[in-house]
Amino acid sequence: MPSTHAVAGMITRLHDPQYARWAAQIRRTGGCRQPIHLRGHVHHLDPATGNRLHSYSTANEPDGILRVPCKTRRASRCPACAETYRADTYHLIRAGLVGGKGVPETVSAHPCLFVTLTAPSFGTVHTRREKNGKILPCHARRDAATCPHGRVMSCTARHGADEQCLGEPLCPDCYDYAGSVLFNAMSPELWRRFTEALRRRLAKLAGLTQRELRQQAVLSFAKVAEYQRRGVVHFHAVIRVDGPEGPATPPPAWATADLMTDAVQHAASAVAVTVPAVPGEPARSFQWGTQLDIREITVTGDLTEQAVAAYIAKYATKAAECVGTLDRRINPLDDLTALPIRDHARRLIAECLRLGALDELAELRLIKWANMLGFRGHFSTKSRRYSTTLGDIRQERTDYMRAEAITTGRLPLFDEDTVLVVSHWEYAGQGFSAGDALLVSALTGNRLPAASGGGS
Ligand SMILES: [Zn+2]
Ligand SMILES: [Zn+2]
Ligand SMILES: [Zn+2]
């Protein structure tokens, strides 16, 4: 039931003389559920005379603010904006595989792999395994050992795909929670070392020095991080070899997919990253898990460029909330026992808070990233030469919207080089008031969260 306060707010909005303008603002945010409120102005000036050619101020907008899309990539926060982000990421990844968006089509002939680098084990967890269409028992052991906490290390259940226990340890007290969050924290560095080792290995296989390798070939990467249900990240990456000037130049003849596969295998098993011992915790050395998956991406084969682009784009909009943690920062003073999460996520978060308080680990900023279970890297990253950028793709859309605004008469047609643009913007809140949320839900059929920190 909506509150009387919300209903009153909705009625006020409907009777507002600026209602049409408000509704137009909402339409332009494309269904964003938490639009950003901006207050400010833009003046277009003639640089020669200083005369004002055109002015826009939010003072004339409903509530004195302009509502713009939040542009989050996270589907749990705003499905509409995350969908835009997903589509942009898809085009970015696809351009790096088959060309387009300024990348020549010849790039599709460059050797290109889809690689999955996993995390190591931190203890036995409940899993769902399938073989030939049949679901296997989770972790059946006839002579299973009993752990020091009295738990038998066996589970004969055939788990359903949505069972909550999946990814959770057979014995939480034996599980290496510290190792799990430290691995997440160190994984961006492990990735960096992997890419360096890969370059070294490629040079060696091709019989070149590092310097000669750089003169002949460029390695390009695009990767996403994905949380496994146990709460550790693993990475999916597109790895491509180009000629010395990037995607527009052909790769050297020695750079075959087989040679690349060999080099990836070697580099993935060769690298490690260590965390020194701290009070109560031993020194740890992390490597990638043994499950390494390397597949060649081809236009016609088993693994097509569409499949890869769709896969990476899908994970680019997900974060740790998919494993049952919280979709917001955690304050060290929060009462963890009161959070509406499962015990496994609670223990991972508690471990971040505990280790994050140690001076020796301060630079891992585990407290700040506790809700991400220690991972503070970017979810989707690509090297400079991979393809176009999200910024360019967004600019294309902005240009299109601007052209549309000009042709429909909302913006006068100026050549950007001949006018001086003076603008000032400030953040004035986010989200909808209770009344607006009710109205937008009624108009769009989308249920919206109650007002969160929204200004007006
Ligand atoms: Zn949004
Ligand atoms: Zn099980
Ligand atoms: Zn145990």
Coordinates of C-alpha atoms and ligand atoms in Angstrom, one line a residue:
M1 CA 0.0 0.0 0.0
P2 CA 1.4 3.4 -0.9
S3 CA 1.5 5.9 2.0
T4 CA -0.8 8.8 2.0
H5 CA 2.3 11.0 1.8
A6 CA 3.2 9.3 -1.5
V7 CA -0.3 9.6 -2.9
A8 CA -0.4 13.3 -2.0
G9 CA 3.0 13.8 -3.7
M10 CA 1.8 12.1 -6.8
I11 CA -1.4 14.2 -7.0
T12 CA 0.7 17.4 -6.5
R13 CA 2.9 16.4 -9.4
L14 CA -0.1 15.6 -11.7
H15 CA -1.5 19.1 -11.1
D16 CA 1.9 20.8 -11.5
P17 CA 1.7 23.2 -14.5
Q18 CA 5.1 21.8 -15.5
Y19 CA 3.9 18.2 -15.5
A20 CA 4.5 17.7 -19.2
R21 CA 8.1 18.9 -18.9
W22 CA 8.7 16.6 -15.9
A23 CA 7.3 13.7 -17.8
A24 CA 9.6 14.5 -20.8
Q25 CA 12.6 14.5 -18.4
I26 CA 11.6 11.1 -17.1
R27 CA 11.2 9.7 -20.6
R28 CA 14.6 11.0 -21.6
T29 CA 16.2 9.1 -18.7
G30 CA 15.2 5.9 -20.5
G31 CA 13.7 4.2 -17.5
C32 CA 16.5 4.9 -15.1
R33 CA 15.3 4.0 -11.6
Q34 CA 17.7 6.4 -9.8
P35 CA 18.3 9.4 -12.0
I36 CA 20.9 12.0 -10.9
H37 CA 19.6 15.5 -10.3
L38 CA 21.7 18.3 -11.7
R39 CA 21.4 22.0 -11.0
G40 CA 23.2 24.5 -13.2
H41 CA 23.4 26.4 -16.4
V42 CA 25.0 26.5 -19.8
H43 CA 25.7 29.8 -21.7
H44 CA 26.8 29.8 -25.4
L45 CA 28.8 33.0 -26.0
D46 CA 30.1 34.7 -29.1
P47 CA 33.9 34.7 -28.4
A48 CA 34.4 37.9 -30.3
T49 CA 31.8 40.1 -28.7
G50 CA 31.0 38.1 -25.5
N51 CA 27.3 38.3 -26.4
R52 CA 25.1 35.5 -25.1
L53 CA 23.8 33.5 -28.0
H54 CA 21.8 31.0 -26.1
S55 CA 21.3 30.1 -22.5
Y56 CA 19.9 27.1 -20.6
S57 CA 19.3 27.0 -16.9
T58 CA 17.7 24.3 -14.8
A59 CA 15.9 27.1 -12.9
N60 CA 13.1 26.8 -15.4
E61 CA 12.9 23.0 -15.1
P62 CA 10.4 21.2 -12.7
D63 CA 11.8 21.5 -9.2
G64 CA 14.7 23.5 -10.6
I65 CA 16.6 20.4 -11.6
L66 CA 17.5 18.3 -14.6
R67 CA 17.2 14.5 -14.2
V68 CA 19.8 12.5 -16.1
P69 CA 20.4 8.7 -16.2
C70 CA 22.6 7.3 -13.4
K71 CA 24.7 5.3 -16.0
T72 CA 25.5 2.6 -13.5
R73 CA 26.8 -0.7 -15.0
R74 CA 25.2 -2.7 -12.1
A75 CA 21.9 -4.4 -13.0
S76 CA 21.0 -4.7 -9.3
R77 CA 20.9 -0.9 -9.0
C78 CA 19.4 0.2 -12.3
P79 CA 18.3 -2.4 -14.9
A80 CA 17.8 0.2 -17.6
C81 CA 21.2 1.9 -17.4
A82 CA 22.9 -1.5 -16.9
E83 CA 21.3 -2.6 -20.1
T84 CA 22.8 0.4 -21.9
Y85 CA 26.2 -0.5 -20.4
R86 CA 25.8 -4.1 -21.4
A87 CA 25.0 -3.2 -25.0
D88 CA 27.9 -0.8 -25.2
T89 CA 30.3 -3.4 -23.8
Y90 CA 29.0 -5.9 -26.3
H91 CA 29.8 -3.6 -29.2
L92 CA 33.2 -2.8 -27.8
I93 CA 34.2 -6.4 -27.4
R94 CA 32.7 -7.4 -30.8
A95 CA 34.6 -4.6 -32.5
G96 CA 37.8 -6.1 -31.2
L97 CA 36.9 -9.5 -32.7
V98 CA 35.5 -8.7 -36.1
G99 CA 36.0 -5.0 -36.6
G100 CA 33.7 -2.0 -36.7
K101 CA 33.7 1.2 -34.6
G102 CA 36.9 2.3 -36.3
V103 CA 38.6 -1.2 -36.1
P104 CA 39.4 -2.7 -39.5
E105 CA 37.6 -6.0 -40.4
T106 CA 41.0 -7.7 -41.0
V107 CA 41.3 -8.0 -37.2
S108 CA 39.1 -11.1 -37.4
A109 CA 42.1 -12.9 -39.0
H110 CA 44.4 -12.2 -36.1
P111 CA 45.0 -15.1 -33.6
C112 CA 42.6 -14.6 -30.7
L113 CA 41.9 -16.7 -27.6
F114 CA 39.2 -16.7 -25.0
V115 CA 40.9 -17.6 -21.7
T116 CA 39.3 -18.3 -18.3
L117 CA 41.7 -18.0 -15.3
T118 CA 40.1 -19.4 -12.1
A119 CA 40.9 -19.0 -8.4
P120 CA 42.5 -21.8 -6.4
S121 CA 40.6 -23.8 -3.8
F122 CA 40.0 -22.5 -0.2
G123 CA 38.2 -25.5 1.0
T124 CA 35.6 -28.0 -0.2
V125 CA 32.3 -26.4 -1.2
H126 CA 29.0 -27.8 -2.3
T127 CA 28.8 -28.1 -6.0
R128 CA 26.5 -29.2 -8.8
R129 CA 28.2 -31.3 -11.4
E130 CA 26.8 -32.7 -14.5
K131 CA 28.0 -35.5 -16.7
N132 CA 26.2 -36.6 -19.9
G133 CA 23.1 -34.7 -18.7
K134 CA 23.0 -36.5 -15.3
I135 CA 23.6 -34.7 -12.1
L136 CA 26.3 -36.2 -10.0
P137 CA 26.5 -36.4 -6.2
C138 CA 28.0 -33.2 -4.7
H139 CA 31.1 -34.6 -3.0
A140 CA 30.6 -38.3 -2.3
R141 CA 33.4 -40.0 -0.4
R142 CA 33.0 -43.5 1.0
D143 CA 35.8 -43.2 3.6
A144 CA 35.3 -39.5 4.2
A145 CA 37.5 -38.0 6.9
T146 CA 35.9 -36.2 9.8
C147 CA 37.3 -32.7 10.2
P148 CA 38.5 -31.3 13.5
H149 CA 35.1 -29.7 14.0
G150 CA 33.4 -33.1 13.8
R151 CA 31.9 -32.7 10.3
V152 CA 32.1 -35.5 7.8
M153 CA 33.7 -34.3 4.6
S154 CA 31.2 -35.8 2.3
C155 CA 27.9 -34.7 0.7
T156 CA 26.0 -37.2 -1.4
A157 CA 23.2 -34.8 -2.4
R158 CA 22.5 -34.1 -6.1
H159 CA 22.0 -30.4 -5.8
G160 CA 19.5 -28.4 -7.8
A161 CA 20.7 -25.4 -9.8
D162 CA 19.3 -22.8 -7.4
E163 CA 20.1 -24.4 -4.1
Q164 CA 21.5 -21.9 -1.7
C165 CA 24.2 -24.1 -0.3
L166 CA 26.0 -24.2 -3.7
G167 CA 29.4 -22.6 -3.3
E168 CA 29.2 -22.8 0.5
P169 CA 31.8 -24.9 2.4
L170 CA 31.2 -28.4 3.8
C171 CA 32.8 -27.1 7.0
P172 CA 32.8 -23.3 7.4
D173 CA 35.2 -23.6 10.3
C174 CA 37.8 -25.3 8.1
Y175 CA 37.3 -23.0 5.2
D176 CA 40.1 -20.5 4.5
Y177 CA 38.1 -17.3 4.6
A178 CA 41.3 -15.1 4.9
G179 CA 42.8 -16.8 1.9
S180 CA 39.6 -16.2 -0.1
V181 CA 39.4 -12.4 0.5
L182 CA 43.2 -12.0 0.2
F183 CA 43.1 -13.8 -3.2
N184 CA 40.4 -11.4 -4.4
A185 CA 42.5 -8.5 -3.2
M186 CA 45.6 -9.7 -5.0
S187 CA 44.0 -10.9 -8.2
P188 CA 44.5 -7.7 -10.2
E189 CA 48.2 -8.0 -9.4
L190 CA 48.2 -11.7 -10.3
W191 CA 46.6 -10.7 -13.6
R192 CA 49.2 -8.0 -14.3
R193 CA 52.0 -10.5 -13.7
F194 CA 50.3 -13.0 -16.0
T195 CA 50.2 -10.5 -18.9
E196 CA 53.9 -9.8 -18.3
A197 CA 54.8 -13.5 -18.2
L198 CA 52.8 -14.0 -21.3
R199 CA 54.8 -11.4 -23.2
R200 CA 58.1 -13.0 -22.0
R201 CA 57.0 -16.5 -23.0
L202 CA 55.8 -15.4 -26.4
A203 CA 59.2 -13.7 -27.0
K204 CA 61.0 -16.9 -26.0
L205 CA 58.8 -19.1 -28.2
A206 CA 59.4 -16.8 -31.2
G207 CA 63.1 -16.6 -30.5
L208 CA 63.0 -12.9 -29.9
T209 CA 64.1 -10.4 -27.2
Q210 CA 61.4 -8.4 -25.4
R211 CA 62.4 -5.4 -27.4
E212 CA 62.1 -7.3 -30.7
L213 CA 58.7 -8.6 -29.7
R214 CA 57.5 -5.1 -29.2
Q215 CA 58.7 -4.1 -32.6
Q216 CA 56.8 -7.0 -34.2
A217 CA 53.6 -7.5 -32.3
V218 CA 51.2 -5.9 -29.8
L219 CA 49.1 -8.0 -27.4
S220 CA 45.6 -6.7 -26.7
F221 CA 43.4 -7.8 -23.8
A222 CA 39.8 -7.3 -22.8
K223 CA 38.7 -9.0 -19.6
V224 CA 35.8 -9.2 -17.1
A225 CA 35.8 -10.4 -13.6
E226 CA 33.1 -12.8 -12.5
Y227 CA 32.3 -13.9 -9.0
Q228 CA 31.9 -17.6 -8.5
R229 CA 29.3 -18.7 -6.0
R230 CA 31.9 -19.4 -3.4
G231 CA 32.7 -15.6 -3.4
V232 CA 36.1 -15.5 -5.3
V233 CA 36.6 -13.8 -8.6
H234 CA 37.9 -15.4 -11.8
F235 CA 38.6 -13.7 -15.1
H236 CA 37.4 -14.2 -18.6
A237 CA 39.7 -12.6 -21.2
V238 CA 40.0 -12.1 -24.9
I239 CA 43.7 -12.1 -25.8
R240 CA 44.6 -11.1 -29.3
V241 CA 47.9 -10.6 -31.2
D242 CA 48.2 -7.7 -33.6
G243 CA 51.0 -6.3 -35.7
P244 CA 53.3 -3.5 -34.2
E245 CA 50.7 -0.7 -34.8
G246 CA 47.8 -2.5 -33.3
P247 CA 44.6 -3.9 -34.9
A248 CA 45.2 -2.3 -38.3
T249 CA 48.5 -4.1 -38.8
P250 CA 48.8 -7.8 -39.5
P251 CA 50.4 -10.0 -36.8
P252 CA 53.8 -11.6 -37.6
A253 CA 53.6 -15.1 -39.2
W254 CA 55.0 -16.9 -36.1
A255 CA 52.0 -15.7 -34.0
T256 CA 49.6 -18.6 -34.4
A257 CA 46.8 -19.6 -32.1
D258 CA 48.7 -22.8 -31.1
L259 CA 51.8 -20.8 -30.1
M260 CA 49.6 -18.4 -28.1
T261 CA 47.9 -21.3 -26.4
D262 CA 51.2 -22.7 -25.4
A263 CA 52.3 -19.3 -24.0
V264 CA 49.1 -18.8 -22.1
Q265 CA 49.4 -22.2 -20.5
H266 CA 52.9 -21.6 -19.4
A267 CA 52.3 -18.0 -18.2
A268 CA 49.2 -19.0 -16.2
S269 CA 51.1 -21.7 -14.3
A270 CA 54.3 -19.7 -13.8
V271 CA 53.1 -16.6 -11.9
A272 CA 52.4 -16.2 -8.2
V273 CA 51.8 -13.3 -5.8
T274 CA 52.6 -13.4 -2.1
V275 CA 51.1 -11.8 0.9
P276 CA 53.6 -11.6 3.8
A277 CA 52.8 -13.0 7.2
V278 CA 50.8 -10.8 9.5
P279 CA 49.8 -11.4 13.2
G280 CA 47.6 -14.5 13.3
E281 CA 48.1 -15.3 9.6
P282 CA 50.8 -17.1 7.7
A283 CA 52.5 -15.8 4.6
R284 CA 50.5 -16.9 1.6
S285 CA 51.5 -17.4 -2.0
F286 CA 48.6 -17.3 -4.6
Q287 CA 48.5 -18.8 -8.0
W288 CA 45.7 -19.4 -10.5
G289 CA 43.5 -22.4 -9.9
T290 CA 44.2 -25.5 -11.9
Q291 CA 41.1 -25.1 -14.1
L292 CA 42.5 -23.2 -16.9
D293 CA 40.3 -22.9 -20.0
I294 CA 41.7 -21.7 -23.3
R295 CA 39.7 -21.6 -26.5
E296 CA 40.4 -20.1 -29.9
I297 CA 37.8 -17.6 -31.1
T298 CA 36.9 -18.0 -34.7
V299 CA 34.2 -16.5 -36.9
T300 CA 32.9 -20.0 -37.9
G301 CA 34.0 -22.4 -35.2
D302 CA 32.6 -23.6 -31.9
L303 CA 33.3 -20.4 -30.1
T304 CA 32.1 -17.5 -32.2
E305 CA 32.8 -13.8 -31.6
Q306 CA 29.1 -13.2 -30.9
A307 CA 29.1 -15.7 -28.1
V308 CA 32.2 -14.2 -26.5
A309 CA 31.0 -10.6 -26.8
A310 CA 27.7 -11.6 -25.3
Y311 CA 29.3 -13.5 -22.5
I312 CA 31.7 -10.7 -21.5
A313 CA 29.0 -8.0 -21.7
K314 CA 26.7 -10.1 -19.4
Y315 CA 29.3 -10.3 -16.7
A316 CA 30.3 -6.6 -17.0
T317 CA 27.0 -5.7 -15.4
K318 CA 27.2 -8.0 -12.5
A319 CA 29.1 -7.7 -9.2
A320 CA 29.4 -9.4 -5.9
E321 CA 25.7 -9.1 -5.0
C322 CA 25.2 -12.1 -7.2
V323 CA 26.9 -14.3 -4.5
G324 CA 24.6 -12.9 -1.8
T325 CA 26.6 -10.1 -0.3
L326 CA 25.3 -6.5 0.0
D327 CA 25.0 -4.1 -2.9
R328 CA 26.5 -1.2 -0.9
R329 CA 29.6 -0.3 1.1
I330 CA 29.9 -1.7 4.6
N331 CA 30.7 0.4 7.6
P332 CA 33.0 -1.2 10.1
L333 CA 30.5 -0.2 12.8
D334 CA 27.6 -2.1 11.1
D335 CA 26.2 -4.9 13.1
L336 CA 27.1 -7.8 10.7
T337 CA 24.8 -10.2 12.4
A338 CA 21.9 -8.0 11.6
L339 CA 22.6 -7.9 7.8
P340 CA 20.1 -9.8 5.6
I341 CA 22.8 -12.1 4.1
R342 CA 23.8 -15.7 4.4
D343 CA 26.5 -16.9 6.8
H344 CA 29.1 -17.6 4.1
A345 CA 28.9 -14.0 2.8
R346 CA 28.9 -12.7 6.4
R347 CA 32.1 -14.5 7.2
L348 CA 33.8 -13.2 4.0
I349 CA 32.8 -9.7 4.9
A350 CA 33.9 -10.1 8.6
E351 CA 37.3 -11.4 7.3
C352 CA 37.7 -8.2 5.2
L353 CA 36.9 -6.0 8.2
R354 CA 39.3 -8.0 10.4
L355 CA 42.3 -8.1 8.0
G356 CA 41.6 -4.6 6.8
A357 CA 42.2 -3.3 10.3
L358 CA 45.8 -4.7 10.2
D359 CA 48.4 -2.0 9.4
E360 CA 50.4 -4.4 7.3
L361 CA 47.5 -5.0 5.0
A362 CA 46.2 -1.4 4.9
E363 CA 47.1 -0.8 1.3
L364 CA 44.7 -3.6 0.2
R365 CA 41.8 -1.4 1.5
L366 CA 39.8 -4.5 2.5
I367 CA 37.4 -2.5 4.7
K368 CA 36.4 -0.2 1.9
W369 CA 35.9 -3.2 -0.4
A370 CA 34.3 -5.5 2.1
N371 CA 31.0 -5.7 0.3
M372 CA 33.0 -6.8 -2.8
L373 CA 34.6 -9.5 -0.7
G374 CA 38.0 -7.9 -1.0
F375 CA 38.2 -7.4 -4.8
R376 CA 38.9 -3.8 -5.7
G377 CA 39.7 -4.2 -9.4
H378 CA 37.7 -3.1 -12.3
F379 CA 35.0 -5.4 -13.6
S380 CA 35.7 -5.0 -17.2
T381 CA 39.0 -3.6 -18.6
K382 CA 40.7 -3.6 -21.9
S383 CA 44.1 -2.6 -23.1
R384 CA 44.3 0.7 -25.1
R385 CA 44.7 -1.0 -28.5
Y386 CA 41.9 -3.5 -28.1
S387 CA 39.1 -1.7 -30.0
T388 CA 37.1 1.5 -29.4
T389 CA 36.4 2.8 -25.9
L390 CA 33.1 3.0 -23.9
G391 CA 33.7 6.8 -24.0
D392 CA 33.7 6.8 -27.8
I393 CA 30.6 4.7 -27.9
R394 CA 28.8 7.0 -25.4
Q395 CA 30.0 10.1 -27.4
E396 CA 28.4 8.6 -30.5
R397 CA 25.1 8.4 -28.6
T398 CA 25.5 11.9 -27.2
D399 CA 26.2 13.3 -30.7
Y400 CA 23.2 11.5 -32.0
M401 CA 21.0 13.0 -29.2
R402 CA 22.4 16.4 -29.8
A403 CA 21.7 16.2 -33.5
E404 CA 18.2 15.2 -32.7
A405 CA 17.8 18.1 -30.2
I406 CA 19.0 20.5 -32.9
T407 CA 16.7 19.1 -35.6
T408 CA 13.7 19.3 -33.3
G409 CA 14.6 22.9 -32.4
R410 CA 15.5 22.5 -28.8
L411 CA 19.1 23.5 -29.2
P412 CA 20.2 26.2 -31.7
L413 CA 22.7 25.1 -34.3
F414 CA 26.2 26.3 -33.4
D415 CA 29.5 25.2 -34.6
E416 CA 31.2 24.2 -31.4
D417 CA 34.5 25.9 -32.5
T418 CA 33.0 29.3 -33.0
V419 CA 31.2 29.6 -29.7
L420 CA 32.4 29.7 -26.2
V421 CA 30.5 27.4 -23.9
V422 CA 30.4 28.4 -20.2
S423 CA 28.7 25.9 -18.0
H424 CA 28.3 25.2 -14.4
W425 CA 26.7 22.0 -12.9
E426 CA 26.2 20.7 -9.4
Y427 CA 24.9 17.5 -8.0
A428 CA 21.6 18.0 -6.4
G429 CA 20.5 14.5 -5.3
Q430 CA 19.4 11.2 -6.8
G431 CA 16.3 9.1 -7.1
F432 CA 12.6 9.8 -6.8
S433 CA 10.5 11.3 -4.1
A434 CA 7.9 8.9 -2.8
G435 CA 5.2 10.6 -4.8
D436 CA 7.2 10.6 -8.0
A437 CA 8.2 7.0 -7.5
L438 CA 4.5 6.1 -7.3
L439 CA 3.7 8.0 -10.4
V440 CA 6.6 6.6 -12.5
S441 CA 5.6 3.1 -11.4
A442 CA 2.1 3.8 -12.5
L443 CA 3.3 5.2 -15.9
T444 CA 5.9 2.6 -16.7
G445 CA 4.8 -0.5 -14.9
N446 CA 8.2 -0.7 -13.2
R447 CA 8.3 -1.0 -9.5
L448 CA 10.7 1.5 -8.1
P449 CA 12.5 1.6 -4.8
A450 CA 11.4 4.1 -2.2
A451 CA 13.1 7.5 -2.4
S452 CA 16.8 7.2 -1.7
G453 CA 18.6 10.3 -0.8
G454 CA 16.7 12.1 -3.6
G455 CA 16.6 15.9 -3.4
S456 CA 13.1 17.0 -4.4
Ligands
ZN1 ZN 20.0 4.4 -14.1
ZN2 ZN 26.6 -30.7 -1.2
ZN3 ZN 36.0 -28.3 10.1

